XYZ file of C-alpha atoms in Angstrom:
427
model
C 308.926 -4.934 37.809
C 307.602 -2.795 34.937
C 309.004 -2.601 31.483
C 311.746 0.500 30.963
C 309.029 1.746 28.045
C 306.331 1.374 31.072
C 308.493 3.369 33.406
C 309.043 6.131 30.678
C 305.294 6.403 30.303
C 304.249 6.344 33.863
C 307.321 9.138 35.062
C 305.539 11.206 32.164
C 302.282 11.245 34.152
C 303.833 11.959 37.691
C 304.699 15.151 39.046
C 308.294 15.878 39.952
C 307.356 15.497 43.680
C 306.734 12.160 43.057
C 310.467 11.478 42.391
C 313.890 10.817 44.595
C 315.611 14.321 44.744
C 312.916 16.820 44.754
C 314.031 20.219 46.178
C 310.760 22.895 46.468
C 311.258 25.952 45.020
C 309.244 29.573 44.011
C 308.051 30.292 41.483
C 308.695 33.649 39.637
C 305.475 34.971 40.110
C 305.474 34.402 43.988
C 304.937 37.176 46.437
C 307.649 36.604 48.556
C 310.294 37.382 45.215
C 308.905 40.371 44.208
C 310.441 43.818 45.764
C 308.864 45.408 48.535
C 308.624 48.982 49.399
C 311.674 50.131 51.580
C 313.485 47.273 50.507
C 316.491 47.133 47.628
C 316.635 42.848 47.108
C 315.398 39.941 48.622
C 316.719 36.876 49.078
C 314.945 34.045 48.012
C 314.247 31.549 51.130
C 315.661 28.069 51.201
C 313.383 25.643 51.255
C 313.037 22.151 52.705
C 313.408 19.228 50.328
C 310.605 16.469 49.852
C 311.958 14.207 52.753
C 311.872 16.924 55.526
C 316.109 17.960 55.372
C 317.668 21.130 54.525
C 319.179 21.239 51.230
C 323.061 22.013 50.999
C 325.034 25.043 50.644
C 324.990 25.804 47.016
C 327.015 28.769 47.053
C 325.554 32.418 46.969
C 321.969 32.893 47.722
C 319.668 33.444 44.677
C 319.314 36.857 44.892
C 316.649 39.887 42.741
C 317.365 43.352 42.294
C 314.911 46.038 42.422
C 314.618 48.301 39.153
C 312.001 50.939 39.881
C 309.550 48.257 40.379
C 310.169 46.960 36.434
C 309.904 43.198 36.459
C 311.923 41.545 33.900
C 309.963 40.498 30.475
C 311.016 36.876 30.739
C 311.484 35.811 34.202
C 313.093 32.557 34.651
C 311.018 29.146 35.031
C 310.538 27.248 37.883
C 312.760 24.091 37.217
C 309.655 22.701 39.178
C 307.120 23.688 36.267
C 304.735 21.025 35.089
C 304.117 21.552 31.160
C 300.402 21.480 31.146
C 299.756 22.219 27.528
C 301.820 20.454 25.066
C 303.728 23.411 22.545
C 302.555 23.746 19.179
C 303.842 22.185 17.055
C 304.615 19.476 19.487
C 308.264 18.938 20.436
C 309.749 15.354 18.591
C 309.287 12.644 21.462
C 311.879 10.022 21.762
C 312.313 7.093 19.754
C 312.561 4.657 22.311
C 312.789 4.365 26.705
C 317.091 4.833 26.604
C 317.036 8.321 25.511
C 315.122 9.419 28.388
C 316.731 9.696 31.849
C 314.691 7.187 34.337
C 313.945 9.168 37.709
C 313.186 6.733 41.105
C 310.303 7.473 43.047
C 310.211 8.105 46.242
C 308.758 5.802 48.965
C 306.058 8.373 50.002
C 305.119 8.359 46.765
C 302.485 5.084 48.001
C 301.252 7.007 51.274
C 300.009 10.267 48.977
C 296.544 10.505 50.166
C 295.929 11.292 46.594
C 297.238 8.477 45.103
C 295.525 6.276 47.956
C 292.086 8.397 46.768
C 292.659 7.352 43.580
C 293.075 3.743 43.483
C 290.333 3.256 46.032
C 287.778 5.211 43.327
C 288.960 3.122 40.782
C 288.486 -0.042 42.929
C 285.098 1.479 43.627
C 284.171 1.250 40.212
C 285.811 -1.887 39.494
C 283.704 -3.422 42.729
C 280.525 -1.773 41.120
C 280.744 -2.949 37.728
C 281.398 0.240 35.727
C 283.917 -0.944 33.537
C 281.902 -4.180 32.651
C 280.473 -4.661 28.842
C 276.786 -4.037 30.270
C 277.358 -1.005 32.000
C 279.648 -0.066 28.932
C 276.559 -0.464 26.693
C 274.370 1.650 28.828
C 276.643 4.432 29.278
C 277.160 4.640 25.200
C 273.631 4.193 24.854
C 273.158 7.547 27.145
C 275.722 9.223 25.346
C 273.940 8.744 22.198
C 270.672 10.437 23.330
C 272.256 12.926 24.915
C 273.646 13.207 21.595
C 270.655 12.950 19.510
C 268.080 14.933 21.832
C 266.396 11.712 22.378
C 267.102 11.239 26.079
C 264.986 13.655 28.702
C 264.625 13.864 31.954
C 261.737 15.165 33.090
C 262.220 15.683 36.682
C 265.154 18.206 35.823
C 262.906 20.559 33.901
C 259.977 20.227 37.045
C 263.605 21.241 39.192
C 264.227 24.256 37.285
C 260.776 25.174 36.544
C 260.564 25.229 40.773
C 263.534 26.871 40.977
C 263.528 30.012 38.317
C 259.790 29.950 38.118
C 257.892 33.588 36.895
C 255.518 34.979 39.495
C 251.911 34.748 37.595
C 249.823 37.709 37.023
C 246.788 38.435 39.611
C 244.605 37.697 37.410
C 245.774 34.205 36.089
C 246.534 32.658 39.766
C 242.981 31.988 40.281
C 243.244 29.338 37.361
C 246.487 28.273 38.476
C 244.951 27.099 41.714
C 242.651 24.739 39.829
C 245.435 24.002 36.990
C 247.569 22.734 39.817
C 245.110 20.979 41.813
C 243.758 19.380 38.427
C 247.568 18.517 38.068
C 247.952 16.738 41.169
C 244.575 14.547 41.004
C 245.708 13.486 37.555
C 249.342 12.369 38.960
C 248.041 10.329 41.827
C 248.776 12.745 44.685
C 247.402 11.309 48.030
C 243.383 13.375 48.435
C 244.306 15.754 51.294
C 247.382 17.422 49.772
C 245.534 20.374 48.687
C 247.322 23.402 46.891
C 248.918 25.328 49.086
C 249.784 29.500 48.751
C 252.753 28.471 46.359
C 250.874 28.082 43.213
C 250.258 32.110 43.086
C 253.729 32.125 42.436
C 253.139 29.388 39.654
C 254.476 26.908 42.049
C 252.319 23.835 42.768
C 251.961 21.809 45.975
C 254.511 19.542 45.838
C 257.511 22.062 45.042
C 257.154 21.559 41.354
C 255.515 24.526 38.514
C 252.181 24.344 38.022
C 252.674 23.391 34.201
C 254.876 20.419 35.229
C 252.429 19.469 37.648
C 250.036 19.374 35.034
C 251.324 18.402 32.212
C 253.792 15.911 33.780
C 253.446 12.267 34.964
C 254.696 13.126 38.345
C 257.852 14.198 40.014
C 260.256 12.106 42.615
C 263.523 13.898 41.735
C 262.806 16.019 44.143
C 266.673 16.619 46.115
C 265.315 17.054 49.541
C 263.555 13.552 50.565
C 262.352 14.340 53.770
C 259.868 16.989 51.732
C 259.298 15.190 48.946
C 255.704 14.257 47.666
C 255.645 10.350 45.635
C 253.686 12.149 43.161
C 252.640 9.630 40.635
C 254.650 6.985 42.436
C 252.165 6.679 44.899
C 250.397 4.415 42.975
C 253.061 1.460 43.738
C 252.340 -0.670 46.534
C 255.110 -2.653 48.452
C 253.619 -5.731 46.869
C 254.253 -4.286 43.674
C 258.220 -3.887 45.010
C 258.507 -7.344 46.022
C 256.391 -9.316 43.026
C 259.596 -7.159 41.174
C 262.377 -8.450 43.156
C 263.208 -5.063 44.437
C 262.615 -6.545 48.352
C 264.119 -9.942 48.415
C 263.859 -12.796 51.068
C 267.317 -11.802 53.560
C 267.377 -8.335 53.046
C 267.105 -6.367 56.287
C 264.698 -3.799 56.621
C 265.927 -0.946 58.843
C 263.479 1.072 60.994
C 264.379 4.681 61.559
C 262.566 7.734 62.961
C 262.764 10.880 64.915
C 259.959 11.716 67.367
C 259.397 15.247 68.326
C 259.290 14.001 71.893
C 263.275 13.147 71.435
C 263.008 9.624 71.113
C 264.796 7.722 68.611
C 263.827 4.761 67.561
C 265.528 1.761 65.313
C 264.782 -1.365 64.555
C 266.333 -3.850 62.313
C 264.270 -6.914 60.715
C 265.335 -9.633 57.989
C 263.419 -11.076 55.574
C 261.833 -14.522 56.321
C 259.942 -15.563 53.601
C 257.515 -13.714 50.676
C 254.170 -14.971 49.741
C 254.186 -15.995 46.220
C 250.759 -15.495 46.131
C 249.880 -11.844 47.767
C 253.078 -10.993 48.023
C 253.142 -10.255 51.417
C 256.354 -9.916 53.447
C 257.393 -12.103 56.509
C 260.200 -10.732 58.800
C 261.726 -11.671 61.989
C 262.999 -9.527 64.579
C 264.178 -9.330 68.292
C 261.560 -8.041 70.818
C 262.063 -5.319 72.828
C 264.220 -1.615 72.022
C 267.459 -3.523 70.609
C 268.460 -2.612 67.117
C 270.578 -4.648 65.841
C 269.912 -8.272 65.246
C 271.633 -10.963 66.539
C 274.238 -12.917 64.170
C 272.543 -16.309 63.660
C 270.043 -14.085 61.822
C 271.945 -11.968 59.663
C 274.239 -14.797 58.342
C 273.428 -15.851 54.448
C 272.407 -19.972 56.332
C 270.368 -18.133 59.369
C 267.104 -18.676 57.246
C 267.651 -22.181 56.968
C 269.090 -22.980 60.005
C 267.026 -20.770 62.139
C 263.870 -23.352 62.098
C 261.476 -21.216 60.543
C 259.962 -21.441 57.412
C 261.610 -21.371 54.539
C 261.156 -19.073 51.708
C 258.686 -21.041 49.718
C 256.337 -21.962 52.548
C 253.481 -19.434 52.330
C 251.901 -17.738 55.075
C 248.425 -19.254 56.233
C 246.236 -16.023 55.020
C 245.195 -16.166 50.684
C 243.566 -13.097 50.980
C 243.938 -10.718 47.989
C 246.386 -7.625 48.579
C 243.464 -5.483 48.724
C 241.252 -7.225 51.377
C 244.256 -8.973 53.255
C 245.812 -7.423 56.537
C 248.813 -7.887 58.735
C 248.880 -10.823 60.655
C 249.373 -11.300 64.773
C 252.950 -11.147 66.180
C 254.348 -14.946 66.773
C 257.080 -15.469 69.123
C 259.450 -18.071 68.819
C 263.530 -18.932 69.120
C 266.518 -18.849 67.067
C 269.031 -22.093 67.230
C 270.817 -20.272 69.920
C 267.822 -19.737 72.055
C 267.460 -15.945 70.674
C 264.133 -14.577 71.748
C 262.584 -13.320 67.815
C 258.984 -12.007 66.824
C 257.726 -12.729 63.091
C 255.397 -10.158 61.731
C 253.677 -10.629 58.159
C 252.615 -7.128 56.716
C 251.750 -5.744 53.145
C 252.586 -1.884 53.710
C 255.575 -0.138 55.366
C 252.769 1.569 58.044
C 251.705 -1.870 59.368
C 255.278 -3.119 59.876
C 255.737 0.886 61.523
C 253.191 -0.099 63.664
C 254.100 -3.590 64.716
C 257.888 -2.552 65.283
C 256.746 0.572 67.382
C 254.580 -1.372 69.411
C 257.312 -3.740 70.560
C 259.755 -1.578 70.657
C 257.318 0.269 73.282
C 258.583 4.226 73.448
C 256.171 5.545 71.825
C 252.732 5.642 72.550
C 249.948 5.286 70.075
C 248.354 9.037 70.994
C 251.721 10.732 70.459
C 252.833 8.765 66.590
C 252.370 10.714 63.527
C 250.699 10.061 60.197
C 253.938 10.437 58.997
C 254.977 8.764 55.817
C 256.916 5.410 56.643
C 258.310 4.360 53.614
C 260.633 7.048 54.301
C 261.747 5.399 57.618
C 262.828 2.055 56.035
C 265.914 1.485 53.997
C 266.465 -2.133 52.179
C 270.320 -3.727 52.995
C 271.744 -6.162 50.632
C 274.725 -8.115 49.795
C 276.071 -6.554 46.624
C 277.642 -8.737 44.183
C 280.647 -7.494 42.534
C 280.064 -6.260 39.211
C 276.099 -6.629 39.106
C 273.722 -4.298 39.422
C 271.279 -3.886 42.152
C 267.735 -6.525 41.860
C 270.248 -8.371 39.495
C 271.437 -10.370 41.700
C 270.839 -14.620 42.223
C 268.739 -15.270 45.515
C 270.789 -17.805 46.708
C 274.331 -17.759 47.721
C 274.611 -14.067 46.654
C 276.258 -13.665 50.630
C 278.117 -16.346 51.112
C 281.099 -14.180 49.589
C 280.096 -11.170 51.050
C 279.174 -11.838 54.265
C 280.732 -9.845 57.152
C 280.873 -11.535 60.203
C 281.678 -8.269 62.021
C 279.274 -6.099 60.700
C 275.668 -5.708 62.286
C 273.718 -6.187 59.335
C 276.324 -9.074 58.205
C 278.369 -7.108 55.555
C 275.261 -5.446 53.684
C 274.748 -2.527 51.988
C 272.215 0.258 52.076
C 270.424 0.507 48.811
C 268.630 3.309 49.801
C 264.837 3.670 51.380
C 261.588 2.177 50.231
C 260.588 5.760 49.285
C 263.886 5.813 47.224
C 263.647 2.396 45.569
C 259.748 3.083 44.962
C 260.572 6.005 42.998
C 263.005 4.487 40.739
C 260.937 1.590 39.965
C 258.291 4.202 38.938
C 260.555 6.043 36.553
C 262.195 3.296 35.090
C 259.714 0.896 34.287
């Protein structure tokens, strides 16, 4: 039970609908108590109380004459009125909790959807480590560039430069052609992304000005992702990603695209083991169109109890990442009996491949050289109050494994795309 000092402090933060006794009423500025034409008074409606009931008879209805249409200077308050603004000077407070009457709240009070909104953000945060002394020292640090003019973000002036960018004159577009395209060679941007008829407008070919693309180290922030262009973050392979413990050995890697042939495909895959060497990725999946995986895989001990290799076995090929390739499919068995496929890849296209090809939909002639890291997205276990890649290997899902959940209780951290371009940004 809370303190009568608590309870004074905590009824000053409720509304009065939060409390035993509550009748509704109008306020003085309501349409319904104002005269209308053809009409001498009006009587001002009951209204049902908080709990559903008619209030009682209190003698004669509350009634407003009309004067010519003249409102009166000081209409009476509400006795419902929340004081928003404190008066100036501010009236004396009490001394202590007995001078104030204690109200009792009402039971429906704990079923407010608002109430239930607001402790479940609060546990959000609480769950995602915002209130921790790390996350603390971050946000102050922030505050302090903001502060100081020492904190930019570039992508925000390529958004607005997109966004309210001046038409060029005739005469200048020509060079903004090669400005841009000079722009986009010097950020990385893949060779046949050529300038397209935005950069007469001063617009280059991935979305962006043409002075941010050229005098800028690339943009990601771009808020459509199915559009956007890597920019300079093209330059970061998925070995890259994994030597940095962004991809981690029992994340799953889920497969998702659109054809325009109306097929859907998905595909879920867990990783097996990473080669500490290339850095190449070993996953296991199911055969065949099934999604999800089954739950000896997706459990934190599947990887040890499965029968295949453990994390620190490394695959048979010591090629370098540049020369090395994906190696053949290999069929096997769970402990269960599971029918599984292990594929060892170094880019998001070869696993595309490999996972399209069982799954067996689509045919080769009708895929396109679409961009997969897109089409993957990397599922975790979060641990409370750490940030994501922070996170200890082992026995980081024993506590938040969810037997009932497909991917066994993990989250989405977003898609390789995604997770590419914040490593870029932030490193």
């Amino acid at each position: 039970m809370l303190s009568e000092a608590a309870r004074v402090e905590l009824q000053a933060l409720l509304p009065p609908t939060a409390f035993v006794g509550f009748k509704e009423t109008l306020g003085a500025d309501h349409p319904l108590l104002h005269p209308v034409d053809g009409e001498e008074l009006l009587q001002r409606p009951p209204l049902p109380t908080s709990n559903g009931t008619k209030p009682e008879a209190e003698g004669t209805p509350q009634l407003m004459l009309r004067n010519d249409n003249i409102e009166p200077e000081n209409p009476p308050a509400s006795p419902n009125a929340m004081e928003i603004d404190p008066p100036l000077p501010p009236e004396p407070q009490p001394s202590n909790a007995q001078s104030v009457t204690l109200k009792t709240l009402s039971p429906t009070f704990f079923n407010d959807p608002h109430l239930l909104a607001a402790l479940r953000t609060f546990q959000d945060h609480l769950y995602l480590g915002w209130f921790t002394e790390a996350h603390m020292e971050r946000v102050r640090k922030f505050e302090e560039g903001i502060r100081d003019g020492k904190l930019a973000a570039p992508w925000k002036d390529e958004v607005w430069e997109r966004e309210h960018g001046v038409p060029l004159p005739p005469r200048e577009q020509e060079g903004a052609k090669e400005q841009a395209k000079a722009g986009q060679e010097e950020n990385g941007a893949a060779a046949n992304e050529v300038v397209d008829d935005g950069a007469a407008n001063g617009l280059g070919a991935n979305g962006t000005s043409v002075l941010a693309a050229a005098g800028s180290k690339g943009s990601f922030s771009i808020p459509c992702e199915s559009t956007a262009r890597a920019g300079g973050a093209s330059e970061v392979k998925l070995s890259v990603l994994v030597k940095k413990g962004v991809i981690r050995v029992g994340d799953v890697i889920a497969y998702r695209r659109s054809f325009a042939t109306s097929e859907l495909v998905e595909k879920d895959c867990v990783v097996l083991s990473i080669d500490k060497k290339n850095f190449t990725l070993t996953v296991i999946t199911i055969p065949g169109r099934m999604r999800n995986l089954p739950a000896e895989l997706v459990m934190p001990s599947s990887l040890q109890s499965s029968g295949k290799p453990s994390s620190n076995k490394r695959p048979t090929s010591v090629k370098p990442p540049s020369q090395a390739s994906s190696s053949q499919p290999t069929t096997g068995t769970t402990s269960l009996g599971t029918l599984t496929l292990t594929l060892t890849f170094l880019s998001p296209t070869q696993l595309e491949t490999a996972l399209l090809d069982t799954d067996a939909q689509v045919e080769r002639s009708r895929r396109p050289n679409g961009n997969a890291w897109k089409c993957f997205s990397v599922w975790r276990w979060r641990v409370p109050g750490v940030p994501f890649g922070e996170e200890e290997q082992e026995g980081a899902g024993e506590a938040a494994y969810n037997p009932d959940d497909v991917r066994g209780g993990r989250e989405n951290h977003g898609t390789l795309f995604y997770l590419r371009g914040s490593y870029y940004h932030e490193r």
